[in-house]
mmCIF file of C-alpha atoms in Angstrom:
data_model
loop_
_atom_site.group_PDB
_atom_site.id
_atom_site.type_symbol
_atom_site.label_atom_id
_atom_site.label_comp_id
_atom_site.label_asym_id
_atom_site.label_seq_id
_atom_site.Cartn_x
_atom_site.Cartn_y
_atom_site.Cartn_z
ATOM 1 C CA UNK A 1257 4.738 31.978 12.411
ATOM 2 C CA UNK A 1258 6.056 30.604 15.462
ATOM 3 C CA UNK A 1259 7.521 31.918 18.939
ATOM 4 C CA UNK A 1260 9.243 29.616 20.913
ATOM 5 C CA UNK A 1261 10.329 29.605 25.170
ATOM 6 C CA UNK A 1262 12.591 27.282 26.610
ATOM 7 C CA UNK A 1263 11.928 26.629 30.539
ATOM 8 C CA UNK A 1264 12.848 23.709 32.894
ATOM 9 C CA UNK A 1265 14.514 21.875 29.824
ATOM 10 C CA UNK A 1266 11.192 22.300 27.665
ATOM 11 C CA UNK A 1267 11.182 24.061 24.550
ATOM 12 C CA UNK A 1268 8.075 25.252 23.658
ATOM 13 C CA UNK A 1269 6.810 25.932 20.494
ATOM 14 C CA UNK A 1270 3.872 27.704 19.670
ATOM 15 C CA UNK A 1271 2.499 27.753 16.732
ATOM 16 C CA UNK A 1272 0.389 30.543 14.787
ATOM 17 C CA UNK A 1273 -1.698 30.853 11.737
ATOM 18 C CA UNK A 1274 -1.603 28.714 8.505
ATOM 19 C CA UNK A 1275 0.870 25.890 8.104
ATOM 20 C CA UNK A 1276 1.457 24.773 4.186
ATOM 21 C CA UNK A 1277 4.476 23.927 2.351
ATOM 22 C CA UNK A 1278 4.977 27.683 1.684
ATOM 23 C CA UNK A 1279 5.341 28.748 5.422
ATOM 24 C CA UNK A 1280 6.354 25.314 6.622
ATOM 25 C CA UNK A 1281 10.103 25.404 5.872
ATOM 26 C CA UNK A 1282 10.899 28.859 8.496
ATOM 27 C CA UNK A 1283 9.259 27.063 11.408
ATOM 28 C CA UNK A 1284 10.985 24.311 10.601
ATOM 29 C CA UNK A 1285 14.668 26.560 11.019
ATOM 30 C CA UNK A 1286 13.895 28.389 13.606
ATOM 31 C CA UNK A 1287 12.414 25.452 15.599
ATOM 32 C CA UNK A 1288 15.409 23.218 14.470
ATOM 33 C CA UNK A 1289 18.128 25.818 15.468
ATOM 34 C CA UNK A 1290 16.469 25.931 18.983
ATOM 35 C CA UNK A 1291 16.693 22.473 19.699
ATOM 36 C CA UNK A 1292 20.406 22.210 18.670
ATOM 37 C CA UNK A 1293 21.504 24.897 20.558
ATOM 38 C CA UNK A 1294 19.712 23.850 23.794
ATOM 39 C CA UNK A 1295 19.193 20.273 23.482
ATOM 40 C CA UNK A 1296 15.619 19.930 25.593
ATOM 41 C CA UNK A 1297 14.307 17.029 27.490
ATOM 42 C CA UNK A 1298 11.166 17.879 25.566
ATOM 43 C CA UNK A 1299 9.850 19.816 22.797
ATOM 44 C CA UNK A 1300 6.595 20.480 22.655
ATOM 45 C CA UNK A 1301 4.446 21.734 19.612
ATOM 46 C CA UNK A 1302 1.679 24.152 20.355
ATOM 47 C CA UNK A 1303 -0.857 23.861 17.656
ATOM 48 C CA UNK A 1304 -3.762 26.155 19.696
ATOM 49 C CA UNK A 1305 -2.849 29.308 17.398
ATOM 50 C CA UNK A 1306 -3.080 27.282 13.858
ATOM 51 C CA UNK A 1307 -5.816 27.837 11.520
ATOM 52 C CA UNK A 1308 -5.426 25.351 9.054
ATOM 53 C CA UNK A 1309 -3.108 23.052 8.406
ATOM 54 C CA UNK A 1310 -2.132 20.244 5.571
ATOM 55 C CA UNK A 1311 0.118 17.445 5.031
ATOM 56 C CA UNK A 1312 2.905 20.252 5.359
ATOM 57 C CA UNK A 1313 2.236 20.379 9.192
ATOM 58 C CA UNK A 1314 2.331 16.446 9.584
ATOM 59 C CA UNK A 1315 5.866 16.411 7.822
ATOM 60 C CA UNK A 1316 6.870 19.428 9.996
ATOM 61 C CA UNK A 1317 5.397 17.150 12.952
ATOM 62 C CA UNK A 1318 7.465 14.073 11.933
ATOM 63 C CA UNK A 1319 10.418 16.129 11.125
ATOM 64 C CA UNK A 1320 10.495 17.658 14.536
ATOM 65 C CA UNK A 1321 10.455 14.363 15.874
ATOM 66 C CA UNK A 1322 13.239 12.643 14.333
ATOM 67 C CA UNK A 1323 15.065 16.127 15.080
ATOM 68 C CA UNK A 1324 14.608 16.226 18.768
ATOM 69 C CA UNK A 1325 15.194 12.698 18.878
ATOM 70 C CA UNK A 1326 18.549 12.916 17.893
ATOM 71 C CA UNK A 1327 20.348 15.504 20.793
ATOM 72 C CA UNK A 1328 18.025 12.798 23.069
ATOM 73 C CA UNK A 1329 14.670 14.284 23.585
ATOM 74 C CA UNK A 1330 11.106 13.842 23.486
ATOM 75 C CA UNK A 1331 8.572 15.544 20.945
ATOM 76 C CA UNK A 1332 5.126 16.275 22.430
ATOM 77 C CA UNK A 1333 2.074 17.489 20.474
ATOM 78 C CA UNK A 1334 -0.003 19.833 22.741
ATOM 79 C CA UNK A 1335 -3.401 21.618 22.134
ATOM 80 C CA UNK A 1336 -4.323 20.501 18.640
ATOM 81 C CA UNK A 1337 -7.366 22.077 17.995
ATOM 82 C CA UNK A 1338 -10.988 20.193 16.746
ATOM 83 C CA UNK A 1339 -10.470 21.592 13.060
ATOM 84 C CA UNK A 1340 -6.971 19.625 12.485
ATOM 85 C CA UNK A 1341 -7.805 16.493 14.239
ATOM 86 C CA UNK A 1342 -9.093 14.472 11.029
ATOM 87 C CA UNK A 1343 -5.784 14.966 9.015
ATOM 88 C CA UNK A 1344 -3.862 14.795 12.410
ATOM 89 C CA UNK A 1345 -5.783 11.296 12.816
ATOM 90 C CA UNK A 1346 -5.592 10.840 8.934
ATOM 91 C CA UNK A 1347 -1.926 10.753 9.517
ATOM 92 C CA UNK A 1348 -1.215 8.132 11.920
ATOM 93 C CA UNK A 1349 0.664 10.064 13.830
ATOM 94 C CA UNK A 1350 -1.120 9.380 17.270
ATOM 95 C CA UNK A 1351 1.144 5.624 16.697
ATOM 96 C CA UNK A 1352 3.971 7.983 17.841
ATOM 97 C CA UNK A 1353 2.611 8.676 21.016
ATOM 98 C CA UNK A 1354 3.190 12.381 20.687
ATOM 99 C CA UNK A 1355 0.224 13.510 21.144
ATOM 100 C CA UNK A 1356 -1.249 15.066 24.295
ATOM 101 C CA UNK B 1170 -26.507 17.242 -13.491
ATOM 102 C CA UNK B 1171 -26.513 20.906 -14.557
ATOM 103 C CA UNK B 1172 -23.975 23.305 -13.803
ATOM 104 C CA UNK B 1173 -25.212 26.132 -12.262
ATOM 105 C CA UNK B 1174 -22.003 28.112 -11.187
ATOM 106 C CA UNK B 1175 -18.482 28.033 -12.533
ATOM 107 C CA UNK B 1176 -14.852 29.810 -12.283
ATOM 108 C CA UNK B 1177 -11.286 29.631 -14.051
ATOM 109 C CA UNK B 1178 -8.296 30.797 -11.857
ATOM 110 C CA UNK B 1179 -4.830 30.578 -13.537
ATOM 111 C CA UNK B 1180 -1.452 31.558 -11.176
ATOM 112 C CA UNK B 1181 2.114 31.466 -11.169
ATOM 113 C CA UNK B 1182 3.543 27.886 -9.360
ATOM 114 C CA UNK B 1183 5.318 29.944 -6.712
ATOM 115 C CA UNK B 1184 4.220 28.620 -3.493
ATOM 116 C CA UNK B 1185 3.164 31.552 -1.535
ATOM 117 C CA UNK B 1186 0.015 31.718 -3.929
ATOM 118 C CA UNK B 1187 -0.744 28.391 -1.914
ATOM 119 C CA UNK B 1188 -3.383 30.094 0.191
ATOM 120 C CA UNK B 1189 -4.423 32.662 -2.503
ATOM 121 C CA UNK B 1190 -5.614 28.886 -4.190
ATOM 122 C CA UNK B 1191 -7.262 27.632 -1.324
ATOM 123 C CA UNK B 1192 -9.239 30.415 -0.207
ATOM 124 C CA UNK B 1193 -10.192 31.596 -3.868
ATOM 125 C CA UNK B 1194 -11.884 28.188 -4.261
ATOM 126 C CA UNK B 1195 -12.930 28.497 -0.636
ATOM 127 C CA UNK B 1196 -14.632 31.881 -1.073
ATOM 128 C CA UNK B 1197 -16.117 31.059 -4.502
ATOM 129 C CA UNK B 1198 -18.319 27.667 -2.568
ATOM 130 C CA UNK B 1199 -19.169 30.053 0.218
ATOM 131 C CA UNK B 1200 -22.584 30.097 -1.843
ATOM 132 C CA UNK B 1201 -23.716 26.846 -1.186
ATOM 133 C CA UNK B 1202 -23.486 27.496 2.502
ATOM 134 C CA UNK B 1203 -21.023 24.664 3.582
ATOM 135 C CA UNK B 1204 -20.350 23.867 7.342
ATOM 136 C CA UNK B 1205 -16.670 24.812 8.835
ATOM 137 C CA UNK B 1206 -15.507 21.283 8.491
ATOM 138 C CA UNK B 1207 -17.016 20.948 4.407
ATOM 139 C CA UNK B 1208 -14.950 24.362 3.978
ATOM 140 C CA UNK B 1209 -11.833 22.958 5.813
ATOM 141 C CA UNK B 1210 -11.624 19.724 3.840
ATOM 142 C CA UNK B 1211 -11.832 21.790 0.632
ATOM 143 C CA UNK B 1212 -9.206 24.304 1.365
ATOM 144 C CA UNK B 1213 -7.488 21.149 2.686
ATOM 145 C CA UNK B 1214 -7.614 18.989 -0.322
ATOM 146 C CA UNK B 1215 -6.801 22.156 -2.766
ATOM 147 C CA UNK B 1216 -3.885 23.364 -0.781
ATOM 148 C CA UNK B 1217 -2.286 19.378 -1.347
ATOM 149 C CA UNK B 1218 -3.581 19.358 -5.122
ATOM 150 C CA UNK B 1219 -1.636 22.881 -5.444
ATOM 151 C CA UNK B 1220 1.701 21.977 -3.766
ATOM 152 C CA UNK B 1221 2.023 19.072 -5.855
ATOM 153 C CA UNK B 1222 2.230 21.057 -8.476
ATOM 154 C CA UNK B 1223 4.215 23.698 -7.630
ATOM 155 C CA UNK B 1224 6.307 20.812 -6.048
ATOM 156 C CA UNK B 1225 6.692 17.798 -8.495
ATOM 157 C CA UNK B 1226 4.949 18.985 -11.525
ATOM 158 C CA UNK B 1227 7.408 22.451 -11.856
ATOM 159 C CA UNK B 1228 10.371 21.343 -9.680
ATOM 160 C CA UNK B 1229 12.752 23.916 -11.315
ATOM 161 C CA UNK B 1230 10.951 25.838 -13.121
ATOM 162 C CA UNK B 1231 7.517 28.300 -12.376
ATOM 163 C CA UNK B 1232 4.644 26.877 -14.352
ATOM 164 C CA UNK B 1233 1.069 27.893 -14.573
ATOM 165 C CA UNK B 1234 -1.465 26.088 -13.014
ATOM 166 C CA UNK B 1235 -5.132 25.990 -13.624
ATOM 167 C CA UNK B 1236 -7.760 25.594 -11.473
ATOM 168 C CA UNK B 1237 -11.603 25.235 -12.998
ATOM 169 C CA UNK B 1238 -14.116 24.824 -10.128
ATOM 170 C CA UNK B 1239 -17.589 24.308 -11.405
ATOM 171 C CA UNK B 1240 -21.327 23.433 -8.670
ATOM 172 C CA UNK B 1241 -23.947 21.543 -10.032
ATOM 173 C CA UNK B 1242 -27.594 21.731 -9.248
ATOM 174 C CA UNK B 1243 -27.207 19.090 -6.292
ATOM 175 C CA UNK B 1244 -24.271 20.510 -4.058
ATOM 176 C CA UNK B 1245 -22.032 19.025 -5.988
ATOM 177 C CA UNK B 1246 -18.267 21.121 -6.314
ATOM 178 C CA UNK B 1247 -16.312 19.748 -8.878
ATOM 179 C CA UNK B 1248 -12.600 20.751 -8.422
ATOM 180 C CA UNK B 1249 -9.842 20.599 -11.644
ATOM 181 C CA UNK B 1250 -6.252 21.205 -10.692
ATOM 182 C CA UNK B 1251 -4.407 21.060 -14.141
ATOM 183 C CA UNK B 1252 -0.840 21.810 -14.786
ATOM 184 C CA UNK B 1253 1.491 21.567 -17.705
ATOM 185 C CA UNK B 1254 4.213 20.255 -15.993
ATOM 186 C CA UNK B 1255 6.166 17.186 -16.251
ATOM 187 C CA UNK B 1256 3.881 14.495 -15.517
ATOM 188 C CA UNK B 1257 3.413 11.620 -13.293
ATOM 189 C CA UNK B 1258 5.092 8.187 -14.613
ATOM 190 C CA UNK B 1259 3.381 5.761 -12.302
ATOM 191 C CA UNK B 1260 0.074 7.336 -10.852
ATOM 192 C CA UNK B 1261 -0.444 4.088 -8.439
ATOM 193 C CA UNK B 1262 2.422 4.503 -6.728
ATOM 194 C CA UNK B 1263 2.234 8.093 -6.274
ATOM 195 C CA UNK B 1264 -0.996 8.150 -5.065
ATOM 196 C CA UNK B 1265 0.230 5.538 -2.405
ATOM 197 C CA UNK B 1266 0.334 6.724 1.158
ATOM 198 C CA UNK B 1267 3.911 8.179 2.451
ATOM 199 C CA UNK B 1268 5.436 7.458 -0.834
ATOM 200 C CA UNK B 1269 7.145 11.028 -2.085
ATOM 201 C CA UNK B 1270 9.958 11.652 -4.576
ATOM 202 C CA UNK B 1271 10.904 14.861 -2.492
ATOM 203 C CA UNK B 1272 13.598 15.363 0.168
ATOM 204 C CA UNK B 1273 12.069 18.597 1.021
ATOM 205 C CA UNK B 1274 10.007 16.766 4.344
ATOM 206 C CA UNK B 1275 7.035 15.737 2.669
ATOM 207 C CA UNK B 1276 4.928 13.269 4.103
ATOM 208 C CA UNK B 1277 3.518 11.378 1.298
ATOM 209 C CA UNK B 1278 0.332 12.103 2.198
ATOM 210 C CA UNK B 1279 -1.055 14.611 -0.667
ATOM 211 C CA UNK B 1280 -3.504 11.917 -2.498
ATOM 212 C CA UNK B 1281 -4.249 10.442 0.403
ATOM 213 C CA UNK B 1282 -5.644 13.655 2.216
ATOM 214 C CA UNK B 1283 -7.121 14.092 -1.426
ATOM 215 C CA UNK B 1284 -8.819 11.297 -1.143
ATOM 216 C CA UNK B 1285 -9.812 11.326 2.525
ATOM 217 C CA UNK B 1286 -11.433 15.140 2.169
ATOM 218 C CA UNK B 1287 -13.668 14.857 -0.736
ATOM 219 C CA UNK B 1288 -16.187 12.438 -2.060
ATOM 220 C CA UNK B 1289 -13.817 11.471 -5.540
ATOM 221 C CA UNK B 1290 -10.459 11.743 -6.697
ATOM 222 C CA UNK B 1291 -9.066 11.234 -10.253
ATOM 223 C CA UNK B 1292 -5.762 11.459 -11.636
ATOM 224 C CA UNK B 1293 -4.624 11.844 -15.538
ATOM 225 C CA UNK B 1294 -1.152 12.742 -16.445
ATOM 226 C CA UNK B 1295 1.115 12.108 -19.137
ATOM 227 C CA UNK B 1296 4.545 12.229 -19.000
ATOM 228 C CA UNK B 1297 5.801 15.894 -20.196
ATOM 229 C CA UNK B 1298 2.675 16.762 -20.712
ATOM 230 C CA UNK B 1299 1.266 17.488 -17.605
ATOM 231 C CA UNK B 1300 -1.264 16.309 -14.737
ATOM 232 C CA UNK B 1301 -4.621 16.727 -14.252
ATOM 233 C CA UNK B 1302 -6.385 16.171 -10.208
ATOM 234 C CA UNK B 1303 -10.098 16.351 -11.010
ATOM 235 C CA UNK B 1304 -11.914 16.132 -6.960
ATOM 236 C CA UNK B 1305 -15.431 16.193 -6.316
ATOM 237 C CA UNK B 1306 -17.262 16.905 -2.893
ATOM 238 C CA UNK B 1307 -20.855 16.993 -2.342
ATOM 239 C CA UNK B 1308 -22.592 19.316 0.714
ATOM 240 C CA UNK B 1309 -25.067 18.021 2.374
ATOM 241 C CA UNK B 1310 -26.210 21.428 4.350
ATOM 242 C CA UNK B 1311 -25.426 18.995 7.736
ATOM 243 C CA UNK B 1312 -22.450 19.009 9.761
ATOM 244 C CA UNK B 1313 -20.246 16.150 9.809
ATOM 245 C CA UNK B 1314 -21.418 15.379 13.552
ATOM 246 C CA UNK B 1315 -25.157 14.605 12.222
ATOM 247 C CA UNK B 1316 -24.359 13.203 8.988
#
């Protein structure tokens, strides 16, 4: 699940629950029709409502940021939470410098 | 090693039974008393073992996949995710980091979070045969933090 705000050329999307290949792809729509329709500066990921998370949420991650990347913005990875830093680390996504 | 607890779960390949996998293997290891982060890894490492499946091993069709889970006598969970799909040709290369075969935004990473979760990882297939993951993970009643 996911519910998203867009303020001061931000869009922010917050994330809830579990995220596998099974709930993966409607984030992914509804995040991607966002940021085509309103081109942010930034998007930001809010991982403080997610549960668990597997290599479904690091492609959704990635995804995102070749996504925002291409109407010009930034992808920023806020409030990951102690249970999904090892496959967040695992991932070598950090090497992005998303995350904050 | 003795086997002192054991279970057989067989489900459809559709991929909303993802979690049903995860926590069914989950809840049946709740015996042994793991820590939050030996239960996360699990559910982690099942959850990848599972979408494979229902991913690459039944692409276009639903399958059934099997899942034996069986604890020893010294914390040891031994995990079997078996399908009888179509197989892997080159188990090397798939079990490389970011390599996938899927366009569906996968990151590669399955084996490798496999591999990174639990304590052993081992892969048979055979072409149109099928696959079989086989993972083991051993508690040690710690947390990670004190290990």
């Amino acid at each position: 699940m996911v519910e998203t705000k867009f303020s001061d050329d931000v869009l922010t999307a917050k994330l809830y629950g579990e995220i596998d290949h099974h709930k993966a792809p409607s984030i992914r729509q509804k995040i991607d029709g966002q940021t085509e329709s309103l081109r942010p500066k930034e998007l930001h990921l809010d991982f403080s409502g997610v549960s668990f998370m597997d290599s479904s949420g690091i492609g959704l991650i990635m995804g995102r940021y070749r996504q925002v990347s291409l109407v010009g913005g930034k992808l920023k990875v806020i409030n990951v939470p102690k249970n999904l830093q090892k496959i967040i680390s695992l991932s070598g996504i950090d090497s992005l410098g998303v995350l904050k | 090693m003795k086997i002192v607890n054991e279970m057989n779960l067989n489900f459809e390949s559709r991929s909303y039974n993802e979690s049903f996998a995860r926590s069914a293997v989950s809840a049946f290891v709740l015996c042994l008393d793991p820590t939050i982060a030996e239960l996360s890894d699990i559910k982690t490492a099942v959850s990848e073992a599972v979408t494979n499946c229902i991913v690459h091993a039944y692409p276009d069709t639903i399958g059934t996949i099997y899942i034996n889970v069986r604890i020893t006598d010294q914390n040891r969970i031994i995990i079997k995710i078996r399908d009888k799909g179509v197989g892997i040709e080159n188990i090397k290369q798939a079990m490389e980091p970011l390599y996938t075969t899927s366009s569906d935004e996968r990151a590669g990473l399955g084996f490798a979070v496999m591999q990174s979760f639990t304590d052993k990882v081992k892969v048979r297939s055979k072409v149109g045969a099928g696959t079989t993951v086989t993972m083991e993970k051993i508690l040690y009643r710690t947390s990670y933090d004190k290990r």
